[in-house]
Each structure stands twice: as structure tokens, then as C-alpha cells.
GROMACS .gro file of C-alpha atoms in nm:
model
  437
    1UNK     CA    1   7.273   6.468   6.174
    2UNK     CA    2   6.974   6.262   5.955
    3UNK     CA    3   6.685   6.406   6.034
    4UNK     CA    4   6.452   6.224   6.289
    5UNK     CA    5   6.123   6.051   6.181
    6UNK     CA    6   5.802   6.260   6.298
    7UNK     CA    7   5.645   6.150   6.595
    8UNK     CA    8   5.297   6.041   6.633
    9UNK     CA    9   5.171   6.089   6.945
   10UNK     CA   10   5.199   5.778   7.184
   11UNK     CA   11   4.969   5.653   7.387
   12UNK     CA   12   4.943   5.810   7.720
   13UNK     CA   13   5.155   5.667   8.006
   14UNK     CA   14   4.938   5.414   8.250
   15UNK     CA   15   4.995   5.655   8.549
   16UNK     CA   16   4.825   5.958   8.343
   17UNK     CA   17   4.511   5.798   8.282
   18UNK     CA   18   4.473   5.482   8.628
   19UNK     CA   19   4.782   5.601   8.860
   20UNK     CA   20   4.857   5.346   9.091
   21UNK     CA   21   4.633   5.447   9.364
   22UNK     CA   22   4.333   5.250   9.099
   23UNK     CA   23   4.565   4.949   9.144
   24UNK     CA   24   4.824   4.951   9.351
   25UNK     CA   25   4.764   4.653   9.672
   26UNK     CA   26   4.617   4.863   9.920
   27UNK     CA   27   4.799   4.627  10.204
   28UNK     CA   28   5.143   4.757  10.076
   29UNK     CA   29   5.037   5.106   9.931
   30UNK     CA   30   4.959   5.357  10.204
   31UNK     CA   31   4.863   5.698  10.112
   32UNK     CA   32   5.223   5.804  10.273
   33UNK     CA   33   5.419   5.533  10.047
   34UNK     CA   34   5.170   5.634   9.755
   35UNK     CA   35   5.252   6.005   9.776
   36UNK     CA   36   5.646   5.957   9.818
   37UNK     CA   37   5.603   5.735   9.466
   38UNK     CA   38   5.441   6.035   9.329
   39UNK     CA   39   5.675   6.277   9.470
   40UNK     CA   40   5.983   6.104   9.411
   41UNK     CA   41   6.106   5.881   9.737
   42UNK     CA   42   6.435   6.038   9.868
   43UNK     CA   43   6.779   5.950   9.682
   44UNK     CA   44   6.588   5.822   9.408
   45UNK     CA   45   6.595   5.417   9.578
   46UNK     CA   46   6.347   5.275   9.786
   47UNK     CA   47   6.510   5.098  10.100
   48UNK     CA   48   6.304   4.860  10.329
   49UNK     CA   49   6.107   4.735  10.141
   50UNK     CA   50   6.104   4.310  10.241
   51UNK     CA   51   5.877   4.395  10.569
   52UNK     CA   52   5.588   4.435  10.302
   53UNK     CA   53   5.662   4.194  10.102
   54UNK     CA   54   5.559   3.943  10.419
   55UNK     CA   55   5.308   4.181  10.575
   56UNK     CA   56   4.947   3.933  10.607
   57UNK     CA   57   4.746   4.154  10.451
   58UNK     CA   58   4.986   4.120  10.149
   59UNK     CA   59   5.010   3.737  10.165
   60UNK     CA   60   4.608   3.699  10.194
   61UNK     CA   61   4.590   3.919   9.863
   62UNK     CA   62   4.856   3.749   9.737
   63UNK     CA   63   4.718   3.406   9.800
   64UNK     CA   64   4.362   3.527   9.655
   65UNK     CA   65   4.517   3.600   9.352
   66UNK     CA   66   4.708   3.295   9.292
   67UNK     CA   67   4.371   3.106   9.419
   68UNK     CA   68   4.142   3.300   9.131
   69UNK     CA   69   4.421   3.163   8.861
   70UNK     CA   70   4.462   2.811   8.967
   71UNK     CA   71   4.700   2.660   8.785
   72UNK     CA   72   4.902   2.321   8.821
   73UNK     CA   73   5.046   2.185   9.122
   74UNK     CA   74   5.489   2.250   9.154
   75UNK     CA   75   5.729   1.959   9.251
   76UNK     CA   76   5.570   1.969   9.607
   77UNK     CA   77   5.277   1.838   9.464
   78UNK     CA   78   5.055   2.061   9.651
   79UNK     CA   79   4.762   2.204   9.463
   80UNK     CA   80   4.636   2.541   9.492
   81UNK     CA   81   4.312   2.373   9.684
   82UNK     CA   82   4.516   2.237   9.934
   83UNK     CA   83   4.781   2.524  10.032
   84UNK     CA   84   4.412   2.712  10.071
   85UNK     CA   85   4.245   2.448  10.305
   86UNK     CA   86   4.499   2.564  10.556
   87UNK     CA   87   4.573   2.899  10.467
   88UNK     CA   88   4.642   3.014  10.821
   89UNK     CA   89   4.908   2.816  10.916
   90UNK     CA   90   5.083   2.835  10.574
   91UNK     CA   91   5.056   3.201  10.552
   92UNK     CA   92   5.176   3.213  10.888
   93UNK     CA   93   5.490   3.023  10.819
   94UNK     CA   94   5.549   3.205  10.499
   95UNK     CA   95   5.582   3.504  10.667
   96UNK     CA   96   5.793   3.332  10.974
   97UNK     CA   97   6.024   3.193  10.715
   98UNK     CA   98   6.051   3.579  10.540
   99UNK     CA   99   6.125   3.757  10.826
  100UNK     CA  100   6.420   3.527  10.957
  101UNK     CA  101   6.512   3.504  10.611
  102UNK     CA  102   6.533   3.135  10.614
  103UNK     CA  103   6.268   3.097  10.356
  104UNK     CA  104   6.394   2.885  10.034
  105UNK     CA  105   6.227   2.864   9.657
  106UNK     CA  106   6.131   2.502   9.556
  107UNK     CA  107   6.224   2.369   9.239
  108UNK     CA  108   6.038   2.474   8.939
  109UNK     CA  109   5.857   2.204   8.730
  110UNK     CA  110   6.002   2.244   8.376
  111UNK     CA  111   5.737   2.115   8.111
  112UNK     CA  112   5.696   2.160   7.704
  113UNK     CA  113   5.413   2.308   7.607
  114UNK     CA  114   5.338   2.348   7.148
  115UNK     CA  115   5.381   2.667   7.008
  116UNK     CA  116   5.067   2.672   6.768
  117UNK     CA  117   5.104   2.605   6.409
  118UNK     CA  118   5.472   2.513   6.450
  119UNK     CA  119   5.649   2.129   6.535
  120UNK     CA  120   5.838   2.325   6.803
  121UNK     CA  121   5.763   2.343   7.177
  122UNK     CA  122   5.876   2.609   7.466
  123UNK     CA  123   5.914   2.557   7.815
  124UNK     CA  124   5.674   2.643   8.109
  125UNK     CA  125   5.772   2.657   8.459
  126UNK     CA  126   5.540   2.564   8.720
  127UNK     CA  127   5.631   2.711   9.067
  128UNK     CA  128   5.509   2.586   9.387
  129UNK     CA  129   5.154   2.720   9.503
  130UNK     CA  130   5.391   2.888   9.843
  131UNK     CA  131   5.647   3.023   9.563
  132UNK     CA  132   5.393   3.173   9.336
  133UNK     CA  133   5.244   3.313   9.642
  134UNK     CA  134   5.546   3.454   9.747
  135UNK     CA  135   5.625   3.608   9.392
  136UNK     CA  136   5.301   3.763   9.442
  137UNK     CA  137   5.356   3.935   9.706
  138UNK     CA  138   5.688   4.069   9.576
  139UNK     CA  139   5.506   4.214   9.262
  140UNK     CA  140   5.253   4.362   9.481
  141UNK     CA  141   5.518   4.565   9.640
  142UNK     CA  142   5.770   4.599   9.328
  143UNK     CA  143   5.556   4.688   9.058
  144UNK     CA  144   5.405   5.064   9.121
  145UNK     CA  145   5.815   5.158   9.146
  146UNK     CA  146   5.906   5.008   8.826
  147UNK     CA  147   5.598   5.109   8.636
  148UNK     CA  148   5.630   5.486   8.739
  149UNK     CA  149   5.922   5.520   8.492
  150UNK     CA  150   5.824   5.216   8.204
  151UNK     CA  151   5.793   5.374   7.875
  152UNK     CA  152   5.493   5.412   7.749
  153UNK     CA  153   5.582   5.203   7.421
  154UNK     CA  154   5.564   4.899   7.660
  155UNK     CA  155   5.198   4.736   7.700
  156UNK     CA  156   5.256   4.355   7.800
  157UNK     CA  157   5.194   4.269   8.179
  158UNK     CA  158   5.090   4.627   8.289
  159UNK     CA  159   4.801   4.759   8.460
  160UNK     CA  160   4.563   4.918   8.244
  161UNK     CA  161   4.721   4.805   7.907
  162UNK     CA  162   4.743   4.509   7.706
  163UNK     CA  163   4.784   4.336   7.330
  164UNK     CA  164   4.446   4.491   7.219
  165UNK     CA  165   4.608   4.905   7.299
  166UNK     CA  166   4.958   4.767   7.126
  167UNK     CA  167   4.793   4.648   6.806
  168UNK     CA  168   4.588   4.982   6.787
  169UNK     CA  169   4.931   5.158   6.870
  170UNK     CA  170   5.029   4.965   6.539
  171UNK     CA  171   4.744   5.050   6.313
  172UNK     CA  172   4.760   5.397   6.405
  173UNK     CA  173   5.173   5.407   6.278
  174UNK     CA  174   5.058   5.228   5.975
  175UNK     CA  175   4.800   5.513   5.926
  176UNK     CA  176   5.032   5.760   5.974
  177UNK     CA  177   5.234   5.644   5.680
  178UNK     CA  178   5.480   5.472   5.891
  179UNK     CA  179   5.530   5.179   5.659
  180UNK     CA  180   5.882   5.016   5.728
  181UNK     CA  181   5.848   4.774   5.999
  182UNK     CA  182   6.135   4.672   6.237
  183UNK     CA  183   6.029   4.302   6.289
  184UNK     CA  184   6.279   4.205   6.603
  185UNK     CA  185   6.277   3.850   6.762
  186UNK     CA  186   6.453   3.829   7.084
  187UNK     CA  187   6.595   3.449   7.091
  188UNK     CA  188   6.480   3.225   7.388
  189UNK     CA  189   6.419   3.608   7.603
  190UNK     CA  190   6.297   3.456   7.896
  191UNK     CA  191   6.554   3.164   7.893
  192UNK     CA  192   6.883   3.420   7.826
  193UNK     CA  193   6.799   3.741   8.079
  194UNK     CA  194   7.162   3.790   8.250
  195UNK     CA  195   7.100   3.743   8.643
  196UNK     CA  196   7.341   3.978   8.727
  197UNK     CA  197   7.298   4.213   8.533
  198UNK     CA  198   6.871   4.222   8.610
  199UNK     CA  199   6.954   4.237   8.968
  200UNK     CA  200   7.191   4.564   8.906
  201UNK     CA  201   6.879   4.704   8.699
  202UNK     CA  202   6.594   4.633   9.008
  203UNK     CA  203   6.918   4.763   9.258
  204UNK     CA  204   6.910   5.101   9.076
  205UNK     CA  205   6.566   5.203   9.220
  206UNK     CA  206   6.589   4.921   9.516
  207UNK     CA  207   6.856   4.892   9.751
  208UNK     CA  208   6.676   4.644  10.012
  209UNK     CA  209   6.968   4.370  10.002
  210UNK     CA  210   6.745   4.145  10.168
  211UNK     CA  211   6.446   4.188   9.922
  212UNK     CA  212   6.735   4.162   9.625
  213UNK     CA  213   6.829   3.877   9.772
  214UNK     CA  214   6.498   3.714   9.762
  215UNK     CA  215   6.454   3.776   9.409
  216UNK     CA  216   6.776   3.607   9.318
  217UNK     CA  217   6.707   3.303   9.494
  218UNK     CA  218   6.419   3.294   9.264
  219UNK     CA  219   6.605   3.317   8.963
  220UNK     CA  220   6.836   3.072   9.095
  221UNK     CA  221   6.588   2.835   9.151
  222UNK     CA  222   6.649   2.451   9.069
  223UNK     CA  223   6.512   2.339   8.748
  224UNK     CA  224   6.315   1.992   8.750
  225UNK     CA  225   6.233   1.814   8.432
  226UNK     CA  226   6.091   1.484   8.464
  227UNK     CA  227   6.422   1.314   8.673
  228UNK     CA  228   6.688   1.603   8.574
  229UNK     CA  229   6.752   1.902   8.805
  230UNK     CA  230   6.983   2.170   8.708
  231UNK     CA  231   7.057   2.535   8.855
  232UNK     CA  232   6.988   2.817   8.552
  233UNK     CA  233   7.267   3.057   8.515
  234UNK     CA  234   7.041   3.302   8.322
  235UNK     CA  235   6.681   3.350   8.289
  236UNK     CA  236   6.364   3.393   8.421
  237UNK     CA  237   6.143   3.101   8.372
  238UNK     CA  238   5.834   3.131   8.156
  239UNK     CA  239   5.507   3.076   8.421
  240UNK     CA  240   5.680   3.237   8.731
  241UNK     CA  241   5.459   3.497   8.872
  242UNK     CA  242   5.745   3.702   8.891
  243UNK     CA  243   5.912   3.685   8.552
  244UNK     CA  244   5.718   3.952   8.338
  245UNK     CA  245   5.766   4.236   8.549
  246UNK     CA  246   6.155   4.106   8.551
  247UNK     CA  247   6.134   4.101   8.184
  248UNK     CA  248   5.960   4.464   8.177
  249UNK     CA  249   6.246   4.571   8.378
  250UNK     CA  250   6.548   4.464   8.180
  251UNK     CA  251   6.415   4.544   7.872
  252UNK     CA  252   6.287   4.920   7.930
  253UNK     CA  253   6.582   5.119   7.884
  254UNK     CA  254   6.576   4.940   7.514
  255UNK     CA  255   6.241   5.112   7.524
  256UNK     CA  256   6.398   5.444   7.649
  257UNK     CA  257   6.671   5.428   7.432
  258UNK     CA  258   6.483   5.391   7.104
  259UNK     CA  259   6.221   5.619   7.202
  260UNK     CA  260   6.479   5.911   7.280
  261UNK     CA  261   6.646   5.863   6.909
  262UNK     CA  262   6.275   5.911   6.742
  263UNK     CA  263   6.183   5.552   6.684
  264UNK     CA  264   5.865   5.446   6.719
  265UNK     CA  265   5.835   5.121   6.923
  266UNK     CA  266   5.566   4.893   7.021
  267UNK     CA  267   5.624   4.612   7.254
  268UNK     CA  268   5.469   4.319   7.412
  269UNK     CA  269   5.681   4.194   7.642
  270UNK     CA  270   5.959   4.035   7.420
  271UNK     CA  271   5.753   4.053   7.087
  272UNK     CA  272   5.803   4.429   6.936
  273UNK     CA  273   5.812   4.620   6.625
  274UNK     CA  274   5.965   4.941   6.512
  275UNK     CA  275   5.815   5.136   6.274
  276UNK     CA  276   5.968   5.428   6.009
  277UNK     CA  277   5.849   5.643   5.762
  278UNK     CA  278   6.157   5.476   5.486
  279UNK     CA  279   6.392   5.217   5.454
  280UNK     CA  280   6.704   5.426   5.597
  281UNK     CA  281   6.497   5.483   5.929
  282UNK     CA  282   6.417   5.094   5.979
  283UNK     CA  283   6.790   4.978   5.880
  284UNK     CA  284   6.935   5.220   6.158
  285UNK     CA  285   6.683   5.127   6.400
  286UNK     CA  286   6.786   4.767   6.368
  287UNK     CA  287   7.137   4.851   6.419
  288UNK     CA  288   7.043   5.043   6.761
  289UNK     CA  289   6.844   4.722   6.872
  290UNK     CA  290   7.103   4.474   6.744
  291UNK     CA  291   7.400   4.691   6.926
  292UNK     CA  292   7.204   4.745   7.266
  293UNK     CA  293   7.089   4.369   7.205
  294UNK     CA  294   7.461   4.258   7.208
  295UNK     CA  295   7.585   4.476   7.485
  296UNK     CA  296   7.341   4.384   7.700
  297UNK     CA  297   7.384   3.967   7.693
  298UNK     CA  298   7.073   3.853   7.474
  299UNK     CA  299   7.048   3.767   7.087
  300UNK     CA  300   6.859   3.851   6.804
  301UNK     CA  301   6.694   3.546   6.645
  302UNK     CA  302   6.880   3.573   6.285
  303UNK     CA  303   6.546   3.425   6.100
  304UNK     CA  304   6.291   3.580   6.259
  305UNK     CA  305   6.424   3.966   6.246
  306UNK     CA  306   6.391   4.130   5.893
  307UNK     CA  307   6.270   4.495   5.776
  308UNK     CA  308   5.907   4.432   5.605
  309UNK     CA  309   5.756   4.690   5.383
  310UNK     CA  310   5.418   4.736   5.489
  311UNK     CA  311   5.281   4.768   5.168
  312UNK     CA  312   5.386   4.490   4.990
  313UNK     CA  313   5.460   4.249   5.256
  314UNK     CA  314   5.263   4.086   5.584
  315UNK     CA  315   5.419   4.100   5.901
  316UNK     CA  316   5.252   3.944   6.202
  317UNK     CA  317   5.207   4.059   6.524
  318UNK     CA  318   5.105   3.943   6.865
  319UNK     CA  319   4.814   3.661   6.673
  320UNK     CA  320   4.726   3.929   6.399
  321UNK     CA  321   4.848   3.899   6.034
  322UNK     CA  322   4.948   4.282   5.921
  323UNK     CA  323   4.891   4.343   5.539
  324UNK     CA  324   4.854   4.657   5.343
  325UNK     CA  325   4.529   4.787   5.458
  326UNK     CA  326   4.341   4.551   5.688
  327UNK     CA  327   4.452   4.298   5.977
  328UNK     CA  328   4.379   3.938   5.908
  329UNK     CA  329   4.450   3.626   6.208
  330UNK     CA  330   4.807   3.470   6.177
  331UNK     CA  331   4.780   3.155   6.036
  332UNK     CA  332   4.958   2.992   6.326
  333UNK     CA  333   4.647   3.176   6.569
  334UNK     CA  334   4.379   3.045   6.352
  335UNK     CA  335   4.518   2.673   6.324
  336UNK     CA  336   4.560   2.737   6.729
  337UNK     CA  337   4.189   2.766   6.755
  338UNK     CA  338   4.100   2.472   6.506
  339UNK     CA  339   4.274   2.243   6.718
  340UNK     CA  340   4.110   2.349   7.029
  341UNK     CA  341   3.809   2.289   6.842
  342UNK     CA  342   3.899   1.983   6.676
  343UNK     CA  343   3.958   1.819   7.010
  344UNK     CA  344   3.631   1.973   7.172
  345UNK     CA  345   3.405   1.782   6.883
  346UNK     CA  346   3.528   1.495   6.827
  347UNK     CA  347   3.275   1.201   6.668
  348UNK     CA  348   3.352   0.996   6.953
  349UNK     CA  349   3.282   1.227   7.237
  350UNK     CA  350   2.980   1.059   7.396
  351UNK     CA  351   2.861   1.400   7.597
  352UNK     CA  352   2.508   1.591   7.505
  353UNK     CA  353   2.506   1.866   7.213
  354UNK     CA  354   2.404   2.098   7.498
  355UNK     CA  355   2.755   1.993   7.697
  356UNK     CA  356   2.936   2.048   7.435
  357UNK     CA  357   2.842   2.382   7.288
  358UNK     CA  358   2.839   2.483   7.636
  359UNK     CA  359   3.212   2.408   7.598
  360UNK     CA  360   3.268   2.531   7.274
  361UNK     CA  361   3.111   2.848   7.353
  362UNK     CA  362   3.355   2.945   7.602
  363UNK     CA  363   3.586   2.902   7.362
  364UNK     CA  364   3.499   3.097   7.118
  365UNK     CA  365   3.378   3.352   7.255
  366UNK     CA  366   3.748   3.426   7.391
  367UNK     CA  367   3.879   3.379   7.057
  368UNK     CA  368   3.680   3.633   6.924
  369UNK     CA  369   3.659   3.897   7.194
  370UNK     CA  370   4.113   3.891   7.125
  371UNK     CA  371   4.035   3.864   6.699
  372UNK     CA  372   3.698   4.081   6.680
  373UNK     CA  373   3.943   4.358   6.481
  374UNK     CA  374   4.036   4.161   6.194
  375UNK     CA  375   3.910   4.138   5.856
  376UNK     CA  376   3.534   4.032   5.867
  377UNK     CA  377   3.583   3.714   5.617
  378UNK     CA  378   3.694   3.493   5.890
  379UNK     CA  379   3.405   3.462   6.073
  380UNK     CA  380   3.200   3.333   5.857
  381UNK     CA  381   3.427   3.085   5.686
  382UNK     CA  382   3.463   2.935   6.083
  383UNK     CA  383   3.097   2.952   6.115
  384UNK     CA  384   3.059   2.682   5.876
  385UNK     CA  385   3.345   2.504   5.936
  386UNK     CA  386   3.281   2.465   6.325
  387UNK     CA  387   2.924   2.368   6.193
  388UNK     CA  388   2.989   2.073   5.958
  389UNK     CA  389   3.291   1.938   6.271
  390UNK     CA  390   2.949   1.915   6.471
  391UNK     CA  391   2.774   1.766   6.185
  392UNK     CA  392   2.983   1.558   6.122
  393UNK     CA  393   2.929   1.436   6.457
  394UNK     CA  394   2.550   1.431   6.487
  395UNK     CA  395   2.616   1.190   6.170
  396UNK     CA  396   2.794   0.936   6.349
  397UNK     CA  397   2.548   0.956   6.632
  398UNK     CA  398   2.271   0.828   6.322
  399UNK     CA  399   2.473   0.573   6.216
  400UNK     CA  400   2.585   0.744   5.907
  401UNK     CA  401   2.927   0.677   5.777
  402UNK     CA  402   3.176   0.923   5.675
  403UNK     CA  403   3.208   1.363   5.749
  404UNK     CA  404   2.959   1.567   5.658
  405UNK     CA  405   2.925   1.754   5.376
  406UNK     CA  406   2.752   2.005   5.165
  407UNK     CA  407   2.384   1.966   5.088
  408UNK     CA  408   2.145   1.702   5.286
  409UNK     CA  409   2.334   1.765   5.588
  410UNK     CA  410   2.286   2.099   5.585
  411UNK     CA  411   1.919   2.065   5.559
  412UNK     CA  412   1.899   1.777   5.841
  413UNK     CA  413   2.085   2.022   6.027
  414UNK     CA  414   2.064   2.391   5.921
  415UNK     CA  415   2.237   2.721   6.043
  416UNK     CA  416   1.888   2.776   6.269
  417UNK     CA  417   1.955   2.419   6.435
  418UNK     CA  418   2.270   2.529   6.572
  419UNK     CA  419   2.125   2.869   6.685
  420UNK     CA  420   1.855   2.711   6.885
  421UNK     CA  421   2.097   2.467   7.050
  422UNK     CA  422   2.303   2.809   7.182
  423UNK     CA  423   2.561   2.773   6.989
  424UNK     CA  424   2.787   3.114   6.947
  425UNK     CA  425   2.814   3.272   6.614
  426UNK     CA  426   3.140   3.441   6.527
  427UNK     CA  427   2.982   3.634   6.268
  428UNK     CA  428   2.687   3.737   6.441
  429UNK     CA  429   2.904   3.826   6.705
  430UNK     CA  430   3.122   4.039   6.444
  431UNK     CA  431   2.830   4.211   6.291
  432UNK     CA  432   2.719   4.304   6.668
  433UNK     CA  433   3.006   4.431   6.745
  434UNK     CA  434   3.034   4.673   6.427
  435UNK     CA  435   2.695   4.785   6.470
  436UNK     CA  436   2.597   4.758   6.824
  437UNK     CA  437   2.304   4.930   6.740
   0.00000   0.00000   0.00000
């Protein structure tokens, strides 16, 4: 038998540190359901389980929560604003409709968003306000059973984790002298999940027919793009409430899998990498992932999954550029921000500085709360390009021709200028955040 790569201690597990009585909905989670989670229910499967999925404690959360995200209205047309207006009554049929089991998923609105940096697009799908508030509620009551037994290489869409604890996970590997990295696309994931196949996985721990019956209706929800409608045979549709904890679920016994042959796996939902001490390690990983990949109905994209060593080659990783001893932003992250900014200054926008630094601000200060661990150069090199874009404008405002450049613009407008109008420094920011004191 080859001899197994040495483990680094992982991360703990999200029940040993916030169990699911810190976040668990308290209108599903009694302390008797809570302890037989803990315990281990009976048989191993959890049977009625649909009654609290249309409890109204459960549908008030779960309308909160869809309320404090907003988003778009579905093919209904409804926006979130209005389904709340007259919560009551459409709570009240939404949990008529559940219990008779004559309740029905609208069509999801299919646009194309850009993926940053790139000509391509991917699709979104835009539920309707009652659907995402009925996904909601399912979650509520799904989630502390499936995340019990997640592995703990796993840290997209679950409670008390997230990209910041994967990319640490990372660093730490690469520390450790783990340098052969397993860089694995999944092709279209969220467009390609098997239905049947998910529903088997969820039936495993859940036998409620009628909740599993639920869930499949949203899979097989009509898809509407502009005048075209079509029923997906596969997939779980990117902007669903719903879908990530679907994905989670088909994908962790991958994580299991890879975890009980010694690899060392971090994932983000569909975006992962292995990493091995030497080449040998990272070329048989690959064959476990392309094997289970195969057997279990999805593809690996044939471009996009390669064995990188560390150190001599970049590899990227959920917005962070990877190479030999620091972490830099992706190039497709940092053009990502540029054109956010790019449209927020523009020399034609006719609001006040103040508006639009407000604006700005909240920008960036997102940007770099997600990027404050990369390598300090960038900050600065923003700095004064997000400067001179607001320059630039202040010129036009004057009556001067032309963008601004180095040297009399600078001193019409200087670094201290900005900081008096509010205006948030990335490298400031950086500096504070490496020495806080």
C-alpha cells in the first residue's frame, strides 16, 4: 500500500465549536428534536418532518429572512415589499396550500449575469418571493440534519464557516509543505446535479415522502427565460434558496471519501482544491475525484483541472491568487472591483462628491474586509487609481478637458482632499488592520 500523506489537523467541525442549538430556527428546533439530533434520532432517518416545514412560526422566520435579503421580483412579478404588505393572508395560504399538499413552485426567472474578468456569463434563477419563502422554511428544518454529518473540509453555505476559514485552511497546507495542488473544476455543478440521484442522498437521512416530494417539485420547477419555458432534467438552479445546501449534500461523500484515503481537501461549495506533499499524491487524488466524478453523473471541466506546483506556479482560489509565499487578488477579482468602480465615477454622473463617496465607500469597504489578507501592494496602487477616476471627474466638473494625470492635479486635489471628503482608504485600512494598535 503507498504510504498516506500526513495529516494536518483540520479545522474543527461547526457542531464542536456553535452546535446547532447557536443557530438552529428555534420555531422548528425544540430542545426534544435538538437532543434526538445530538443523540442520534431512531433508525438513523428522520420521518415527519413537512408539519414544520409549514408551522407559522417557521414561515414568519422564514419570510424575515427572505425580507432582510431582498432580492428581485420571480415571474409573478411580486416584489418582496408586496408579498410583506400582506403577510398574513399569504403566510396563511402558504401554509393551507402545504398541508393539503396542493401547493405548486412557480417558474423560475432564468437571467445571465458576467462572470468577472471573463466574456462569459452564468445563469441566475430568480424564484418567486412565496417560493423562496418556502425554500426557507425547508432549510430551516433540513439543514441541522445534514450538517451534523458534513465533513469538516466543506466551508461554503454553513453556519459558522465561510471563504475567509477555507483560504486559511489553504495557507496553513501550504505551510505545512503541502505543495502539489489538486485544482478541480466541476463543469456547470449547479446546472448537472442528477435529480434522482440527490433525492436518494436527502432520502437516506429523510424518509418524509411528502417533504421529498416537495423538494422535487422544486427541482422540477419550470424554467422561464425571456419567452422560453422548459422543465430541467438535472440541476439545481443558481439563486434558489434551496440549492446550496442541495449542493452540500450531493457533494459530501466526495468530501468523505477523499478525506478517509488521507487527502487533504478544501471546498467551497463546487470550487475545491486538494493538496499533497508530491506529485504521486496529487495525480492519485485526481484519479479518485475524476472516478467518483464520473460515477456519480457530473464532469470535470477538462481546462480548468490541472496539478499546480505551488512553488513555481499560481493557482487561484475562491478571488485570491496563490503564489509561492504570499496571496495576491485574482486578476479576474480585481478587474471585478474596477468595474464596479468605473461605473460608480463616471465624469458624467451629475450627483455631489459627498453622494458619491458615500457610495463608493460601501463598496470598498466590502472589497477589502473579503481581500484584507493579500499582499499589501494592492492597496495602495488602488488608492491612487480610485483617486485620479475621481479626479478625473472633478476635472470635467472645471471645464477641463481630458483624464487626469500626474502632477497639477494632484496638487489641485491631493491625497488630504479626498480624506476630508470621507473617502475610504484601502491602505489605511490595511495598515489598521495589521497593526490595530
Amino acid at each position: 500500500m503507498e504510504p498516506q500523506p500526513t495529516t494536518v489537523p483540520a479545522a474543527k467541525q461547526v457542531g464542536d465549536a456553535t452546535g446547532p442549538r447557536t443557530w438552529a430556527e428555534p420555531t422548528v428546533w425544540t430542545e426534544r428534536m435538538l437532543t434526538a439530533l445530538e443523540q442520534g434520532v431512531k433508525g438513523g432517518v428522520w420521518f415527519s418532518l413537512i408539519d414544520k416545514v409549514y408551522l407559522p412560526g417557521n414561515l414568519a422566520s422564514a419570510l424575515t429572512k427572505v425580507v432582510a435579503n431582498r432580492g428581485a421580483a420571480g415571474v409573478d412579478h411580486v416584489t418582496v415589499e408586496e408579498f410583506q404588505s400582506h403577510a398574513a393572508d399569504n403566510l396563511g395560504k402558504l401554509r393551507a396550500e402545504l398541508r393539503q399538499e396542493s401547493y405548486r413552485p412557480q417558474a423560475i426567472r432564468r437571467v445571465w449575469i458576467p462572470k468577472p474578468g471573463s466574456t462569459e456569463k452564468r445563469p441566475l434563477g430568480i424564484p418567486t418571493v412565496r417560493d423562496r419563502v418556502v425554500q426557507t422554511a425547508v432549510v430551516h428544518v433540513l439543514q441541522p440534519i445534514f450538517e451534523r454529518d458534513f465533513a469538516p473540509t466543506s466551508y461554503g453555505f454553513r453556519p459558522g464557516r465561510g471563504a475567509q476559514q477555507a483560504l486559511a485552511r489553504v495557507e496553513e497546507l501550504l505551510r505545512a509543505g503541502y505543495g502539489y495542488v489538486v485544482d478541480a473544476d466541476l463543469k456547470s455543478y449547479f446546472d448537472t446535479i442528477p435529480h434522482e440521484r440527490l433525492l436518494q442522498r436527502l432520502g437516506d437521512q429523510v424518509t418524509d415522502g411528502r417533504l421529498l416530494r416537495l423538494i422535487a417539485s422544486f427541482l422540477k420547477a419550470g424554467i422561464l427565460e425571456e419567452l422560453r419555458e422548459w422543465t430541467p432534467t438535472a440541476g439545481a438552479p443558481q439563486g434558489a434558496v434551496l440549492s446550496p445546501l442541495l449542493s452540500n449534500v450531493y457533494l459530501d461523500p466526495l468530501d468523505h471519501l477523499l478525506a478517509a484515503q488521507g487527502f487533504e481537501m478544501v471546498r467551497y461549495a463546487d470550487d475545491f482544491v486538494i493538496l499533497c506533499r508530491n506529485a504521486a499524491d496529487a495525480a492519485r487524488a485526481l484519479d479518485v475525484v475524476r472516478a467518483w466524478v464520473e460515477a456519480n453523473g457530473l464532469t470535470l471541466h477538462p481546462d480548468k483541472t490541472r496539478i499546480v506546483d505551488a512553488s513555481t506556479t499560481a493557482f487561484d482560489f475562491l478571488g485570491y491568487r496563490f503564489e509561492r509565499d504570499r496571496r495576491s487578488v485574482r486578476p479576474k477579482s480585481l478587474e471585478k472591483l474596477k468595474a464596479t468602480v468605473r461605473g460608480q465615477t463616471k465624469r458624467t454622473d451629475g450627483r455631489s462628491l459627498s453622494c458619491l463617496v458615500t457610495n463608493l465607500n460601501r463598496t470598498l469597504r466590502g472589497w477589502f474586509w473579503y481581500f484584507k489578507n493579500c499582499h499589501a501592494t494592492v492597496f495602495g496602487t488602488l488608492d491612487g487609481w480610485i483617486r485620479r477616476r475621481l479626479r478625473s471627474l472633478l476635472r470635467k466638473r472645471q471645464g477641463l478637458k481630458g483624464i487626469s494625470r500626474h502632477g497639477a492635479d494632484e496638487e489641485r486635489w491631493p491625497v488630504s482632499y479626498f480624506a476630508a471628503q470621507g473617502l475610504f482608504s484601502l491602505k489605511a485600512a490595511q495598515v489598521r488592520y495589521v497593526n490595530p494598535l
